[in-house]
Amino acid sequence: MRFQPLMRAGSGPFSHPTKPPLPPADYACRTERGLTIERNCRIPLRDGVEIYCDLYRPEGATSNVPLLLAWGPYGKHALTNRVFWPRSGVDPEWLSDLTPFEAPDPVWWGGHGYGVAVVDPRGAWLSGGDFHHNGIQ
């Protein structure tokens, strides 16, 4: 038996009433807590769509850094603010305030020589294209 997907019209990230405000879309780079933090790195895809990434890497590292990739619909800018589902077993003190929602802590991983990339997928937030959460895509 074949099922038809249930579709509904999307809403823009700047106009949806329950979404947090978006940070500026401009590229920015700063050094903080032993990390080089690049916001809104543009990633061109094969079909011409551009998606956005926030990149955290150890300060001074320019290449050949192992990288952890976090990819999700919740917004690369949406920090955990140390709020967790109570039974998750995560102690809020384990993570820095730079930790994006459901992503690795860039301060901890950067201190161990790793980079962290947090990407907004197609159609989510400022990334171009169509968003297909848990869909056929």
PDB file of N, CA, C and O in Angstrom, residues 31 34-37 57-63 65:
ATOM      1  N   THR A  31      37.152  35.520  17.634  1.00  0.00           N
ATOM      2  CA  THR A  31      37.881  34.568  18.463  1.00  0.00           C
ATOM      3  C   THR A  31      37.381  34.710  19.892  1.00  0.00           C
ATOM      4  O   THR A  31      37.276  35.820  20.405  1.00  0.00           O
ATOM      5  N   GLY A  34      39.213  30.327  23.145  1.00  0.00           N
ATOM      6  CA  GLY A  34      40.090  29.373  22.477  1.00  0.00           C
ATOM      7  C   GLY A  34      39.553  28.867  21.159  1.00  0.00           C
ATOM      8  O   GLY A  34      40.075  27.904  20.602  1.00  0.00           O
ATOM      9  N   LEU A  35      38.495  29.499  20.633  1.00  0.00           N
ATOM     10  CA  LEU A  35      37.877  29.077  19.382  1.00  0.00           C
ATOM     11  C   LEU A  35      37.886  30.214  18.368  1.00  0.00           C
ATOM     12  O   LEU A  35      37.746  31.382  18.738  1.00  0.00           O
ATOM     13  N   THR A  36      38.006  29.862  17.111  1.00  0.00           N
ATOM     14  CA  THR A  36      37.664  30.768  16.030  1.00  0.00           C
ATOM     15  C   THR A  36      36.238  30.415  15.640  1.00  0.00           C
ATOM     16  O   THR A  36      35.948  29.250  15.334  1.00  0.00           O
ATOM     17  N   ILE A  37      35.347  31.390  15.688  1.00  0.00           N
ATOM     18  CA  ILE A  37      33.925  31.165  15.426  1.00  0.00           C
ATOM     19  C   ILE A  37      33.552  31.938  14.167  1.00  0.00           C
ATOM     20  O   ILE A  37      33.700  33.156  14.118  1.00  0.00           O
ATOM     21  N   ARG A  57      36.206  26.217  15.410  1.00  0.00           N
ATOM     22  CA  ARG A  57      37.429  25.420  15.329  1.00  0.00           C
ATOM     23  C   ARG A  57      38.425  25.953  16.347  1.00  0.00           C
ATOM     24  O   ARG A  57      38.334  27.103  16.777  1.00  0.00           O
ATOM     25  N   PRO A  58      39.393  25.116  16.746  1.00  0.00           N
ATOM     26  CA  PRO A  58      40.384  25.594  17.708  1.00  0.00           C
ATOM     27  C   PRO A  58      41.095  26.834  17.177  1.00  0.00           C
ATOM     28  O   PRO A  58      41.404  26.923  15.983  1.00  0.00           O
ATOM     29  N   GLU A  59      41.314  27.787  18.045  1.00  0.00           N
ATOM     30  CA  GLU A  59      41.977  29.033  17.652  1.00  0.00           C
ATOM     31  C   GLU A  59      43.323  28.731  16.999  1.00  0.00           C
ATOM     32  O   GLU A  59      44.100  27.916  17.505  1.00  0.00           O
ATOM     33  N   GLY A  60      43.568  29.344  15.861  1.00  0.00           N
ATOM     34  CA  GLY A  60      44.827  29.147  15.143  1.00  0.00           C
ATOM     35  C   GLY A  60      44.798  28.006  14.147  1.00  0.00           C
ATOM     36  O   GLY A  60      45.668  27.911  13.285  1.00  0.00           O
ATOM     37  N   ALA A  61      43.824  27.114  14.232  1.00  0.00           N
ATOM     38  CA  ALA A  61      43.732  25.995  13.292  1.00  0.00           C
ATOM     39  C   ALA A  61      43.130  26.486  11.981  1.00  0.00           C
ATOM     40  O   ALA A  61      42.106  27.153  11.978  1.00  0.00           O
ATOM     41  N   THR A  62      43.780  26.163  10.870  1.00  0.00           N
ATOM     42  CA  THR A  62      43.264  26.600   9.576  1.00  0.00           C
ATOM     43  C   THR A  62      42.846  25.444   8.692  1.00  0.00           C
ATOM     44  O   THR A  62      41.996  25.600   7.834  1.00  0.00           O
ATOM     45  N   SER A  63      43.454  24.286   8.859  1.00  0.00           N
ATOM     46  CA  SER A  63      43.080  23.129   8.037  1.00  0.00           C
ATOM     47  C   SER A  63      43.447  21.844   8.769  1.00  0.00           C
ATOM     48  O   SER A  63      44.106  21.863   9.811  1.00  0.00           O
ATOM     49  N   VAL A  65      41.703  19.769  10.492  1.00  0.00           N
ATOM     50  CA  VAL A  65      41.112  19.586  11.815  1.00  0.00           C
ATOM     51  C   VAL A  65      39.959  18.607  11.673  1.00  0.00           C
ATOM     52  O   VAL A  65      39.085  18.799  10.826  1.00  0.00           O
TER      53      VAL A  65
END
